[in-house]
PDB file of C-alpha atoms in Angstrom:
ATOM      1  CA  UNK A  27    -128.813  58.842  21.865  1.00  0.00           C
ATOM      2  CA  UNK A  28    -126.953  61.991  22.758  1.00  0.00           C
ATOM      3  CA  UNK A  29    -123.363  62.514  23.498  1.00  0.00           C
ATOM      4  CA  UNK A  30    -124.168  62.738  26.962  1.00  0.00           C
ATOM      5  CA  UNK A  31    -126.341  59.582  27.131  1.00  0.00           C
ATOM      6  CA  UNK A  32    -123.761  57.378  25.108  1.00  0.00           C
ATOM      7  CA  UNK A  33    -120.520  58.881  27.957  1.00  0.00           C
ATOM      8  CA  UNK A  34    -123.358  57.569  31.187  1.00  0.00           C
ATOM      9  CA  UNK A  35    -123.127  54.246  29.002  1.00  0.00           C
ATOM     10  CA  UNK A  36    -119.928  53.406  28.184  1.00  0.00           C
ATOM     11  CA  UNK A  37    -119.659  54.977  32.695  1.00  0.00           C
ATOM     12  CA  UNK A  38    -121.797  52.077  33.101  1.00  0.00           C
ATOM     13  CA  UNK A  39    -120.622  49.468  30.789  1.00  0.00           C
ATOM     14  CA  UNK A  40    -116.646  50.230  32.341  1.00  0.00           C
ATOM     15  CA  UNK A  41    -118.271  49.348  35.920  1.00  0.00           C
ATOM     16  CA  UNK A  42    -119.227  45.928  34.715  1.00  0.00           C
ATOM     17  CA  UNK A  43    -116.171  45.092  33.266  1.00  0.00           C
ATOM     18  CA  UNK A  44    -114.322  46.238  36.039  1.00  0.00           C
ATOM     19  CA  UNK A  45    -116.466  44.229  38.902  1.00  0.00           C
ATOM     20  CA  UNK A  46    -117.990  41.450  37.299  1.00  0.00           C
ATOM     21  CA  UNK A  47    -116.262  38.163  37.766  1.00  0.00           C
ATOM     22  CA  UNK A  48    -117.172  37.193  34.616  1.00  0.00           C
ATOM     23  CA  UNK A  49    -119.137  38.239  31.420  1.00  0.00           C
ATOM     24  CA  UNK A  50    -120.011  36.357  28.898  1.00  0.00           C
ATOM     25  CA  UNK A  51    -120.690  37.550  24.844  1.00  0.00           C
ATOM     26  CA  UNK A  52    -123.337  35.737  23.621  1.00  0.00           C
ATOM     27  CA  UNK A  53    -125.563  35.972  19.899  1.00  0.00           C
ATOM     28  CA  UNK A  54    -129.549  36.879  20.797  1.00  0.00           C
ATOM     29  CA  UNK A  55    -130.904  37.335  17.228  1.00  0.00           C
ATOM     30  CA  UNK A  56    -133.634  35.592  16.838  1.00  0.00           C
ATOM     31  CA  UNK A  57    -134.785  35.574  20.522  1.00  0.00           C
ATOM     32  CA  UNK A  58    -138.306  36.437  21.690  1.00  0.00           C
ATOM     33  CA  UNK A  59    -139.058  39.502  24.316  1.00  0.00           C
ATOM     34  CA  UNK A  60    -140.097  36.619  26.670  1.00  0.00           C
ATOM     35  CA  UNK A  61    -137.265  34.568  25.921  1.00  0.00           C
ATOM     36  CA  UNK A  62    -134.734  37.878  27.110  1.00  0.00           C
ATOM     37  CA  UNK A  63    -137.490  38.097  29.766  1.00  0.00           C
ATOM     38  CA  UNK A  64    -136.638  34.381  30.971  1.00  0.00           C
ATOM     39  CA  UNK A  65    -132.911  35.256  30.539  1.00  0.00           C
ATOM     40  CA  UNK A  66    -133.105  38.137  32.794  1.00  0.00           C
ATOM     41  CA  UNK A  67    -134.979  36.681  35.188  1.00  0.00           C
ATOM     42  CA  UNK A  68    -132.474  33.267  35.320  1.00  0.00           C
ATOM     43  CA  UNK A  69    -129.575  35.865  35.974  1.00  0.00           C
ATOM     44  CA  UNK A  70    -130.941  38.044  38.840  1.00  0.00           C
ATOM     45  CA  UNK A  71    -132.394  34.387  40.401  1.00  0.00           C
ATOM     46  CA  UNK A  72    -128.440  33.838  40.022  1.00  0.00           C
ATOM     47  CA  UNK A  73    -126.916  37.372  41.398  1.00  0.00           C
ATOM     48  CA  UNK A  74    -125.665  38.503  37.877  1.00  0.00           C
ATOM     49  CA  UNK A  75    -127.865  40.510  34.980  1.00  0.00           C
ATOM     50  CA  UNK A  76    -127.935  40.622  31.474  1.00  0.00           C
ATOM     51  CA  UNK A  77    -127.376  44.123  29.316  1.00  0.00           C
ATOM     52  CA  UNK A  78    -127.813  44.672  25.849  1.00  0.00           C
ATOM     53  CA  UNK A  79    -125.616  47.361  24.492  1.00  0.00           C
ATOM     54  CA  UNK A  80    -124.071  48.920  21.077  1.00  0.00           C
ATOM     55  CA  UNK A  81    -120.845  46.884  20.580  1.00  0.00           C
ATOM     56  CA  UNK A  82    -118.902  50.215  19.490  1.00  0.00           C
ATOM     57  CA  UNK A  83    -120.394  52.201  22.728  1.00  0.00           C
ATOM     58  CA  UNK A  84    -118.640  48.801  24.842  1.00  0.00           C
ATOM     59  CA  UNK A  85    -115.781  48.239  22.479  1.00  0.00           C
ATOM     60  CA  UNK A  86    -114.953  52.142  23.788  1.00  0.00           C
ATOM     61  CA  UNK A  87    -115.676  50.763  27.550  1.00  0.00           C
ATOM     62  CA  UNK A  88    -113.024  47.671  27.417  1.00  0.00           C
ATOM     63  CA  UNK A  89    -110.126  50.212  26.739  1.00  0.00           C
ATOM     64  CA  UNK A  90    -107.796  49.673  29.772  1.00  0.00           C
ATOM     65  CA  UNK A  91    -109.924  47.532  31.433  1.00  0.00           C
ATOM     66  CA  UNK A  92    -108.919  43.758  32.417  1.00  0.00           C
ATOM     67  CA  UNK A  93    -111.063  42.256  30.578  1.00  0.00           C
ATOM     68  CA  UNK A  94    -110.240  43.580  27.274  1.00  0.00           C
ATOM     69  CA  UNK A  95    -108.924  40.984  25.100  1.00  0.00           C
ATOM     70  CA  UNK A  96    -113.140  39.950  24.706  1.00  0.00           C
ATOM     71  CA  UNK A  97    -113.563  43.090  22.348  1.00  0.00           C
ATOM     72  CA  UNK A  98    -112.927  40.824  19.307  1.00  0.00           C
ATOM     73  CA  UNK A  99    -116.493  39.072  20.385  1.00  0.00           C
ATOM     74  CA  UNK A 100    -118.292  42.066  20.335  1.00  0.00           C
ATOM     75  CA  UNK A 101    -119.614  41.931  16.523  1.00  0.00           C
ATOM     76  CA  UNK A 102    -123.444  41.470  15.970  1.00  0.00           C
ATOM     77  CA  UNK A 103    -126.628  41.349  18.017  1.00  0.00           C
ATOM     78  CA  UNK A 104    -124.379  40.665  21.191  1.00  0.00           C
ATOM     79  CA  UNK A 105    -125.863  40.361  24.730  1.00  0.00           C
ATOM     80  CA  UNK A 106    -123.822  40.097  27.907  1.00  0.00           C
ATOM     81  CA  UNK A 107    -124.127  38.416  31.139  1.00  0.00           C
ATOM     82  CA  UNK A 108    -122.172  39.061  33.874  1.00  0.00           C
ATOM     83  CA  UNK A 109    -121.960  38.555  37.625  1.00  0.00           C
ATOM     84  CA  UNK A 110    -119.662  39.106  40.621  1.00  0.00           C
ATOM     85  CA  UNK A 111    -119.804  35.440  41.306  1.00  0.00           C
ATOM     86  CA  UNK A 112    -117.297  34.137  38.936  1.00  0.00           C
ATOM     87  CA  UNK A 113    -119.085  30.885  38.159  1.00  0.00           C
ATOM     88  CA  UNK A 114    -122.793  32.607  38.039  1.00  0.00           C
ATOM     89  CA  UNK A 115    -123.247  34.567  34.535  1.00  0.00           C
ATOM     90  CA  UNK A 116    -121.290  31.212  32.977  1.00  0.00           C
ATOM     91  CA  UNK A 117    -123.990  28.879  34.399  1.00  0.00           C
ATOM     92  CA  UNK A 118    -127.080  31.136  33.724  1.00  0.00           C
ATOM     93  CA  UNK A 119    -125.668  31.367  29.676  1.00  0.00           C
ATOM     94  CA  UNK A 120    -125.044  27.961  29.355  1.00  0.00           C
ATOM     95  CA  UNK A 121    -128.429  26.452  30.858  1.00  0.00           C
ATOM     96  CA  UNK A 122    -130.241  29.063  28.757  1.00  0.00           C
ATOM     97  CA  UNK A 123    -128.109  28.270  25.306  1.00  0.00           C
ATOM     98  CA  UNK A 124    -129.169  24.390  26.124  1.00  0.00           C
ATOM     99  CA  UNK A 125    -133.095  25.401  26.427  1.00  0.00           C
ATOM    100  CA  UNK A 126    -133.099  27.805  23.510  1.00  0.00           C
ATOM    101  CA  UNK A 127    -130.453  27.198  20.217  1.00  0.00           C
ATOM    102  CA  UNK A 128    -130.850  30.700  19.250  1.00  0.00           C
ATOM    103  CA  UNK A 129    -128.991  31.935  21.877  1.00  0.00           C
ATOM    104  CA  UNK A 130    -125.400  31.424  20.474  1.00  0.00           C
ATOM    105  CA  UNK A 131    -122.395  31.942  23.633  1.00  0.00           C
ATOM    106  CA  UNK A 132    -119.393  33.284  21.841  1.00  0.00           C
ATOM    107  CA  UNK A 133    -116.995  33.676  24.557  1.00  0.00           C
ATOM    108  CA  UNK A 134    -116.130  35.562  27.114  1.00  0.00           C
ATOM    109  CA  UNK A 135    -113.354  37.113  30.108  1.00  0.00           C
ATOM    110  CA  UNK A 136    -113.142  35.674  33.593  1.00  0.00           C
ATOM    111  CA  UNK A 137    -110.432  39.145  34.922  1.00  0.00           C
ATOM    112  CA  UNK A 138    -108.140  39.018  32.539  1.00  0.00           C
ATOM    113  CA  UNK A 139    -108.374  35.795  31.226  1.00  0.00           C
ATOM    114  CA  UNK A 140    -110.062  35.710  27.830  1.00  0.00           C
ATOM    115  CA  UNK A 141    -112.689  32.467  27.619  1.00  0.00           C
ATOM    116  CA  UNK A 142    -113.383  30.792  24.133  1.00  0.00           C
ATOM    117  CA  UNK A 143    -116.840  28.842  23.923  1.00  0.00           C
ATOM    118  CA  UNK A 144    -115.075  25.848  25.278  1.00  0.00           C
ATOM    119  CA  UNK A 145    -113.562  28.499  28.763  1.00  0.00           C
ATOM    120  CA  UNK A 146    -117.238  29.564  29.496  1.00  0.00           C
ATOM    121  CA  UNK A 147    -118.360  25.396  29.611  1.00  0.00           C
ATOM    122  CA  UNK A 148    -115.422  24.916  31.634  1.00  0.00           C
ATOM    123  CA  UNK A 149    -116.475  28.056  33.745  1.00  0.00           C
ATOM    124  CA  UNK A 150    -120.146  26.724  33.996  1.00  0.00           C
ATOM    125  CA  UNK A 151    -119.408  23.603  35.155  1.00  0.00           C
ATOM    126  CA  UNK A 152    -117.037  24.763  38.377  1.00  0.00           C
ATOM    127  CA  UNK A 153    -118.850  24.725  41.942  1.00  0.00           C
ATOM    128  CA  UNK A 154    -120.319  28.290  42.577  1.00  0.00           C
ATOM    129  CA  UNK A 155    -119.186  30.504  45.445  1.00  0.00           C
ATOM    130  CA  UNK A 156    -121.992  29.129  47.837  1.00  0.00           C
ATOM    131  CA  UNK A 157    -120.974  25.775  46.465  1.00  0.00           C
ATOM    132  CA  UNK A 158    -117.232  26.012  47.936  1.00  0.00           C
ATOM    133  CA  UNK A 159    -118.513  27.794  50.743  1.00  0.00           C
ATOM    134  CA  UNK A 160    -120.414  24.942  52.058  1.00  0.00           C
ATOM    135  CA  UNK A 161    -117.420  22.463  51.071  1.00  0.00           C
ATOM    136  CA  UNK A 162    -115.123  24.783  53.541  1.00  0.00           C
ATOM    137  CA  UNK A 163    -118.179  24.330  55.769  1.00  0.00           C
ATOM    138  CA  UNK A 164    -117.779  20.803  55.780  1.00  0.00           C
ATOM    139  CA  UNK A 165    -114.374  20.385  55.997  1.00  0.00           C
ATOM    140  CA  UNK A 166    -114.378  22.049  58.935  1.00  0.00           C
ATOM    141  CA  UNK A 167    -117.078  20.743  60.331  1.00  0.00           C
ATOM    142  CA  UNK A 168    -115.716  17.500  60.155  1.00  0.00           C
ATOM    143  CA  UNK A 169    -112.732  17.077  62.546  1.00  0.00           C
ATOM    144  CA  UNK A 170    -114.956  18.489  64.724  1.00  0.00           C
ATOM    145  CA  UNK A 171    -117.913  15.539  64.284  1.00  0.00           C
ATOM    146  CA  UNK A 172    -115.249  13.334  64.201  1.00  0.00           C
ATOM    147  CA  UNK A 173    -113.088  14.437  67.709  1.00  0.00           C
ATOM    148  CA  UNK A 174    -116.843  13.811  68.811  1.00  0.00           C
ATOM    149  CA  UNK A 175    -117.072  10.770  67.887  1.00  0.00           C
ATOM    150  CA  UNK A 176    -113.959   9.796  69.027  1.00  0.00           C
ATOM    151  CA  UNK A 177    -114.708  11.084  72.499  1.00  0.00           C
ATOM    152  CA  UNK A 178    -118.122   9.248  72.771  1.00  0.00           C
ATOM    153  CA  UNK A 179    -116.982   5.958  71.473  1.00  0.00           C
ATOM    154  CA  UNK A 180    -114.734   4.710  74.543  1.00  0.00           C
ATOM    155  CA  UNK A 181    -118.111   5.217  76.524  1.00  0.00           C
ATOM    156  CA  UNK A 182    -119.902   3.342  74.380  1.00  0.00           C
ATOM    157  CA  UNK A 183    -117.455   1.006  74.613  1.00  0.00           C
ATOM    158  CA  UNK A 184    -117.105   0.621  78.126  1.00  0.00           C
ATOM    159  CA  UNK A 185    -121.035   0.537  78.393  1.00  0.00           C
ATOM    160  CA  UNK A 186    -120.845  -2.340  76.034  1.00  0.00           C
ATOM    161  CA  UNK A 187    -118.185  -4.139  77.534  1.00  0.00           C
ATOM    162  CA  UNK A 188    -120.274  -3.465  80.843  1.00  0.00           C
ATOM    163  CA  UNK A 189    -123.255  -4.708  79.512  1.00  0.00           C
ATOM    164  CA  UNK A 190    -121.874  -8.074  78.717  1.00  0.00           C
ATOM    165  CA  UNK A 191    -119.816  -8.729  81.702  1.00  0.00           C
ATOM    166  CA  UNK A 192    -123.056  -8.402  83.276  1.00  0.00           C
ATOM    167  CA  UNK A 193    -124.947 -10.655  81.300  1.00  0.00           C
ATOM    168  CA  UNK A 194    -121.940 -13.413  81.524  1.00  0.00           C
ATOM    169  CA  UNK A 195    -122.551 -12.762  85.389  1.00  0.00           C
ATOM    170  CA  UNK A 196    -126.639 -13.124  85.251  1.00  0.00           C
ATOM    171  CA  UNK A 197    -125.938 -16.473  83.275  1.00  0.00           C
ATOM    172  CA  UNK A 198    -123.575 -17.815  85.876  1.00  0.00           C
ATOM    173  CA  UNK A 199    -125.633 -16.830  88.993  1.00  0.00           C
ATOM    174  CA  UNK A 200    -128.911 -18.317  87.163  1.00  0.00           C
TER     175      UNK A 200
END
């Protein structure tokens, strides 16, 4: 790799730092073509991606960045995922280290926020952004069903009430 080639990288590597809502540093040796194939595929199902890249070339990329207290993690055969969505990439690397034990998560940054092994399980296990999304959805949504409800249920009740002072009247007529 040229000079020129390694600057577009470390360009590209400072991009992801700067707009992912997370990334996660995770171990790969050991892995299979398909099995970084599978990984890939989980991620961009998930709106995040995976990138493999020299640790020194990245290491260079975290300088002045938010996310730079993760640069200790970056020693190895490292691999990171990373997504906008701040609960994606953690999800995606944590259902892929359960399926394959050769895929080792060492930590990761959430902005500034530096995540241990322990952060990124924690980070995996919040609701998505759809996921709160369609809570706020619902919440809203439900005053709404409810002033419904509580509109259309004096009718009923009148109809009801209607319905047997008729019947009390059919009886005494009969």
């Amino acid at each position: 790799m040229d000079r020129a080639q390694k600057e577009k990288v470390v360009d590209e590597l400072g991009q992801i730092f700067e707009s992912s809502g997370v990334v996660v540093v995770a171990h790969y040796t050991g892995l299979t073509v398909a099995d970084m194939q599978s990984l890939r595929a989980k991620a961009r199902e998930a709106g995040g991606s995976v990138r493999v890249a020299k640790n020194r070339l990245a290491k260079i990329a975290l300088e002045g960045k938010p996310c730079a207290s993760m640069a200790d993690l970056l020693t190895g055969m490292t691999v990171l995922t990373y997504s906008e969505d701040p609960v994606a990439a953690a999800k995606v690397a944590e259902d892929f280290a359960k399926e394959n034990k050769k895929f080792e998560i060492l930590g990761g940054a959430m902005g500034e926020t530096a995540l241990d092994r322990a952060g990124v399980e924690a980070v995996s296990k919040m609701p998505s952004r759809e996921e709160l999304i369609a809570q706020i959805v619902s919440c809203i949504g439900a005053p709404a069903s409810n002033i419904a409800g509580a509109i259309g249920a004096p009718a009923s009740n009148i109809a009801s009430i209607l319905s047997t002072i008729e019947e009390k009247f059919e009886d005494k007529a009969a």
